[in-house]
XYZ file of C-alpha atoms in Angstrom:
334
model
C 1.672 -1.009 28.440
C 2.307 0.967 25.167
C 5.592 -0.927 24.793
C 3.803 -4.205 25.162
C 1.099 -3.160 22.589
C 3.887 -2.228 20.122
C 5.725 -5.466 20.603
C 2.531 -7.167 20.217
C 1.862 -5.605 16.784
C 5.487 -6.196 15.662
C 5.229 -9.899 16.688
C 1.786 -10.151 14.833
C 3.354 -8.682 11.640
C 6.334 -11.001 11.795
C 3.813 -13.924 12.246
C 1.821 -12.980 9.173
C 4.895 -12.642 6.990
C 6.098 -16.144 8.265
C 2.585 -17.430 7.383
C 3.135 -16.397 3.767
C 6.201 -18.424 3.390
C 5.460 -22.016 2.235
C 7.894 -24.836 2.668
C 9.356 -26.112 -0.579
C 9.300 -29.781 -1.372
C 12.252 -30.540 -3.491
C 10.866 -34.004 -4.610
C 7.405 -32.683 -5.624
C 6.531 -33.046 -9.260
C 3.614 -30.482 -9.220
C 4.660 -27.090 -10.673
C 2.819 -24.097 -8.881
C 0.903 -21.995 -11.416
C 1.111 -18.263 -10.514
C -2.421 -16.953 -9.610
C -1.240 -13.411 -9.379
C 0.142 -11.520 -12.339
C 2.828 -10.082 -9.890
C 4.099 -13.825 -9.563
C 5.295 -13.562 -13.129
C 7.693 -10.608 -12.086
C 11.364 -11.626 -11.613
C 14.431 -10.152 -10.024
C 16.480 -11.518 -12.830
C 14.205 -10.348 -15.526
C 16.798 -8.075 -17.258
C 19.767 -10.110 -16.162
C 20.468 -10.921 -19.882
C 18.079 -8.649 -21.675
C 19.780 -5.431 -20.240
C 22.093 -6.076 -17.319
C 22.885 -2.398 -16.841
C 19.154 -1.216 -16.554
C 19.050 -0.761 -12.733
C 22.326 0.835 -12.685
C 21.258 3.405 -15.393
C 18.108 4.123 -13.464
C 19.821 4.600 -10.181
C 22.559 6.858 -11.769
C 19.941 9.093 -13.517
C 17.797 9.301 -10.298
C 20.630 10.221 -8.207
C 21.770 12.913 -10.498
C 18.295 14.489 -10.694
C 17.692 14.473 -6.925
C 21.283 15.894 -6.437
C 20.018 18.917 -8.500
C 16.697 19.017 -6.861
C 15.969 17.165 -3.706
C 12.277 17.672 -4.023
C 12.062 15.241 -6.906
C 12.544 12.462 -4.489
C 9.076 12.830 -3.104
C 7.745 13.585 -6.432
C 8.949 10.366 -8.092
C 7.314 8.233 -5.114
C 4.117 10.128 -5.639
C 4.111 9.717 -9.343
C 4.633 6.108 -8.855
C 1.626 5.978 -6.463
C -0.661 7.900 -8.890
C 0.345 5.404 -11.507
C -0.400 2.246 -9.471
C -3.711 3.749 -8.154
C -5.289 3.910 -11.496
C -5.239 0.784 -13.800
C -2.572 -0.665 -11.696
C 1.364 -0.149 -12.319
C 1.172 -0.031 -16.026
C 2.734 3.616 -16.663
C -0.547 4.949 -17.779
C 0.170 8.014 -15.822
C 2.953 8.808 -18.163
C 0.923 8.833 -21.480
C 0.724 12.474 -22.529
C -2.257 13.370 -24.478
C -5.598 15.080 -24.155
C -7.960 13.132 -21.962
C -5.258 11.069 -20.464
C -4.721 10.555 -16.591
C -1.861 12.977 -16.928
C -4.096 15.620 -18.238
C -6.581 15.518 -15.416
C -6.804 18.190 -12.873
C -5.857 15.747 -10.096
C -2.710 15.170 -11.832
C -1.718 19.007 -12.324
C 0.814 18.843 -9.605
C 2.550 15.821 -10.420
C 6.220 16.098 -11.315
C 9.245 13.894 -12.245
C 8.040 13.143 -15.794
C 11.344 14.462 -17.196
C 13.321 12.199 -14.961
C 11.671 9.147 -16.426
C 11.864 10.477 -19.900
C 15.606 11.108 -19.411
C 16.156 7.422 -18.114
C 13.998 5.928 -20.970
C 16.153 7.773 -23.501
C 19.394 6.406 -22.076
C 17.824 2.757 -21.802
C 16.545 2.925 -25.416
C 20.287 3.605 -26.471
C 21.670 0.809 -24.465
C 18.740 -1.768 -24.792
C 16.246 -0.760 -27.262
C 12.445 -1.761 -26.829
C 13.379 -3.700 -23.750
C 12.944 -1.962 -20.347
C 9.239 -1.051 -19.760
C 8.204 2.448 -18.553
C 6.205 0.688 -15.772
C 9.521 -0.932 -14.628
C 11.514 2.258 -14.784
C 9.005 4.272 -12.725
C 8.752 1.477 -9.953
C 12.579 1.310 -9.703
C 12.978 5.175 -9.737
C 10.637 5.337 -6.827
C 12.762 2.850 -4.902
C 15.913 4.812 -5.736
C 14.254 8.064 -5.006
C 13.482 6.671 -1.390
C 17.040 5.535 -0.993
C 18.513 8.894 -1.930
C 16.157 10.504 0.377
C 17.650 8.358 3.317
C 14.999 5.629 3.215
C 15.482 1.830 2.998
C 16.561 -0.196 -0.023
C 14.652 -3.184 -1.386
C 14.791 -5.534 -4.391
C 12.347 -4.844 -7.297
C 11.144 -7.485 -9.310
C 10.738 -6.655 -13.071
C 8.808 -7.776 -15.955
C 5.785 -5.193 -16.021
C 4.446 -4.327 -19.240
C 3.141 -0.678 -20.216
C -0.580 -0.110 -20.632
C -2.137 1.319 -23.681
C -5.164 3.061 -22.083
C -5.061 6.281 -19.796
C -8.375 8.225 -18.965
C -8.509 11.288 -17.168
C -11.769 10.509 -15.529
C -10.335 7.576 -13.900
C -7.533 9.507 -12.153
C -10.257 11.398 -10.105
C -10.479 8.391 -7.808
C -6.945 8.960 -6.391
C -7.094 10.349 -2.782
C -6.453 14.012 -2.789
C -5.929 14.664 0.888
C -9.386 15.429 2.137
C -11.004 11.902 2.400
C -11.996 10.261 5.537
C -10.202 7.202 6.807
C -13.061 4.954 5.768
C -12.802 6.067 2.196
C -9.032 5.600 2.215
C -9.196 2.130 3.623
C -12.005 1.239 1.022
C -9.721 2.586 -1.866
C -6.548 0.726 -0.708
C -8.565 -2.497 -0.472
C -9.709 -2.176 -4.151
C -6.044 -2.247 -4.916
C -5.351 -5.277 -2.784
C -3.725 -3.149 -0.035
C -4.601 -3.080 3.587
C -4.862 -0.757 6.595
C -1.095 -1.415 7.399
C -0.144 -0.494 3.985
C -2.261 2.654 4.121
C -0.545 3.949 7.296
C 2.897 2.815 6.011
C 2.756 4.456 2.611
C 1.185 7.525 4.264
C 4.632 7.714 5.844
C 6.174 8.709 2.626
C 4.849 12.168 3.462
C 7.914 12.465 5.648
C 9.353 14.246 2.574
C 7.698 16.299 -0.035
C 5.585 19.424 -0.337
C 1.950 20.325 -0.968
C 0.134 23.227 -2.510
C -1.705 25.464 -0.006
C -4.810 25.138 -2.063
C -5.233 21.709 -0.731
C -5.343 22.719 2.810
C -7.009 26.280 2.784
C -10.217 24.924 3.930
C -8.523 23.664 7.107
C -7.212 27.075 7.893
C -10.208 29.263 7.303
C -13.395 27.318 6.622
C -13.272 23.563 7.886
C -16.326 21.633 6.828
C -18.179 24.809 6.086
C -18.036 26.052 9.709
C -15.991 29.170 8.819
C -13.626 28.236 11.437
C -10.285 26.486 11.229
C -9.973 22.700 11.736
C -9.975 22.174 15.559
C -7.586 19.241 15.050
C -4.664 21.676 14.040
C -2.104 22.668 16.627
C -2.637 26.580 17.192
C 0.973 27.444 16.605
C 1.126 25.302 13.497
C -2.086 26.865 12.178
C -0.692 30.297 12.650
C 2.480 29.210 10.834
C 0.531 27.892 7.793
C -1.640 31.024 7.702
C 1.699 32.969 7.193
C 3.138 30.680 4.563
C 0.005 30.067 2.596
C -0.674 33.636 1.072
C -1.697 32.070 -2.229
C -3.338 28.837 -3.139
C -0.261 27.855 -5.264
C 2.259 28.522 -2.481
C 4.057 25.436 -1.292
C 4.440 23.902 2.243
C 6.349 20.966 3.408
C 4.343 17.863 4.333
C 6.549 17.342 7.485
C 7.334 20.682 9.145
C 10.000 19.459 11.310
C 12.467 17.351 9.190
C 11.141 17.976 5.527
C 14.361 16.665 3.923
C 14.904 13.577 6.104
C 13.206 10.223 5.544
C 12.290 9.428 9.139
C 9.375 8.716 11.433
C 8.839 12.308 12.388
C 5.706 12.399 10.163
C 4.037 10.134 12.648
C 5.148 11.923 15.829
C 3.702 15.075 13.968
C 0.415 13.371 13.977
C 0.542 12.945 17.542
C 1.358 16.637 18.154
C -1.502 17.661 15.845
C 0.735 19.061 13.136
C -0.268 16.828 10.297
C -0.629 18.957 7.079
C -3.305 17.068 5.141
C -6.662 15.969 6.757
C -6.202 12.486 5.550
C -2.934 12.187 7.309
C -4.125 13.847 10.618
C -7.229 11.507 10.754
C -4.948 8.531 10.820
C -4.183 9.373 14.519
C -7.874 9.886 15.377
C -9.203 6.833 13.985
C -9.219 3.803 16.064
C -8.442 1.409 13.173
C -5.182 3.213 12.187
C -4.241 4.826 15.375
C -2.289 1.700 16.848
C -0.121 1.391 13.817
C 0.634 5.335 13.888
C 1.661 4.840 17.369
C 3.849 1.906 16.538
C 5.631 3.568 13.694
C 6.246 6.882 15.688
C 7.920 4.904 18.378
C 9.946 2.294 16.476
C 11.763 3.658 13.284
C 12.962 0.104 12.508
C 9.410 -1.053 12.249
C 8.549 1.737 9.709
C 11.627 1.173 7.497
C 10.945 -2.540 7.420
C 7.222 -2.291 6.723
C 7.934 0.378 4.098
C 9.759 -2.131 2.088
C 6.814 -4.504 2.331
C 4.271 -1.973 1.531
C 6.110 -0.313 -1.369
C 6.670 -3.881 -2.905
C 2.761 -4.578 -2.408
C 2.141 -1.194 -4.191
C 4.579 -2.026 -6.920
C 2.715 -5.166 -7.633
C -0.729 -3.816 -8.071
C -2.713 -5.031 -11.169
C 0.659 -5.251 -13.168
C 0.458 -6.294 -16.859
C 2.751 -9.159 -17.845
C 3.455 -11.202 -20.940
C 1.365 -10.044 -23.834
C -1.016 -8.099 -21.837
C 0.774 -4.809 -22.516
C 3.801 -3.442 -24.375
C 7.164 -1.901 -23.947
C 6.944 1.698 -25.052
C 9.684 3.175 -27.061
C 8.732 6.534 -25.546
C 6.898 6.594 -22.215
C 4.767 9.603 -23.439
C 3.009 7.502 -26.164
C 1.653 4.137 -26.989
C 3.698 2.474 -29.703
C 2.553 2.714 -33.227
C 1.069 -0.431 -34.882
C-alpha cells in the first residue's frame, strides 16, 4: 500500500511539472512578456560578459570545502537566509550595524569569507560584472555537489540589493516553529509544502548549536521534561554532547557528512534534531512527502534540484532594480 502511495505522489509530481511546460508555436508573432522577475534570468547571462565565472566559483568553493567540509552546509544555509529576507539579493552579505548580518538570528551564519574570496577573484577577471547574489546562489549549488548532492543549472542575472535590516532577519525560521508557521512562511516566498519538506532535507549535512535544542532536552514547552517525541537513546546522547549552549551537534546523527536521505529516515526513528524537522513527520500535511523521500532517494535528489531552483528565484532583482556590488560587504558608493 505504501509503495502505491509513493508511486502516486511521484506520478503527481511529474504531472505537475509537465503542466508547466507550454508548447511552443514557431509561427506565433506574439512575444511572451515575463511576468516574474526570475523569467529575466538566463543560463547564458555571463557567456560573453564573464565566461569563466562559474568555473571560478566552482574552483573556489571546492578549495574551501576541501579544507573545511562543514562549509558546504554553511553556504547552503547562507543562501537560504539571504533568499528568506527580501529575496535572493545578497542583502545578508551587507556588513554594517543594523544589517541582517548583524542580527542575533544571523550570529551563527558562516561562509562569508568564501563569498569574499570568490568576489575578489571575479573582480580581477571581470570587474563590476558578476553580482554577489549570483555568486551566493551558484556557491550553494556547488556546495551541494561537493557534499555529494545533485547538480543543476543556475540561471544568472540577479542584481544586488541596497537595503538590509536586522529586524527583517528575525522572520527566518529558527528551529522551533510549528509546521503551520513554516508552511505560511514558505508561502510568502512563493514556495509550497513540497519545497518545505525538500529543502529541510539539506539538514542531511551540517551542524547546530546546542542552545537551539536545550529546551527539547530539559524543558520542552515549559513542562520541565524532555520532548516526548525524542528517541530516548538519542536524548541521552544529546545530553552528553551538549554541555554548553555553544557546543555543536550534527543535524544528521547517522551520516553527517553524506548528502543522502537518512535525514528523513531519522525522522521516522524520532531522531530529528530540530523541532521543526521532527514535526514534519507528525503533521499529516508533510508526512506523506517525508515517507516518500525516505524510501526513494532518486525522488529527493530530483526534487531538491527543483526546490533549490525555486528558492534561488525568490523575489530576485533584475535590470535596474539593483546593482552589481564591487565588494559584497558594502553598497557601491554613488
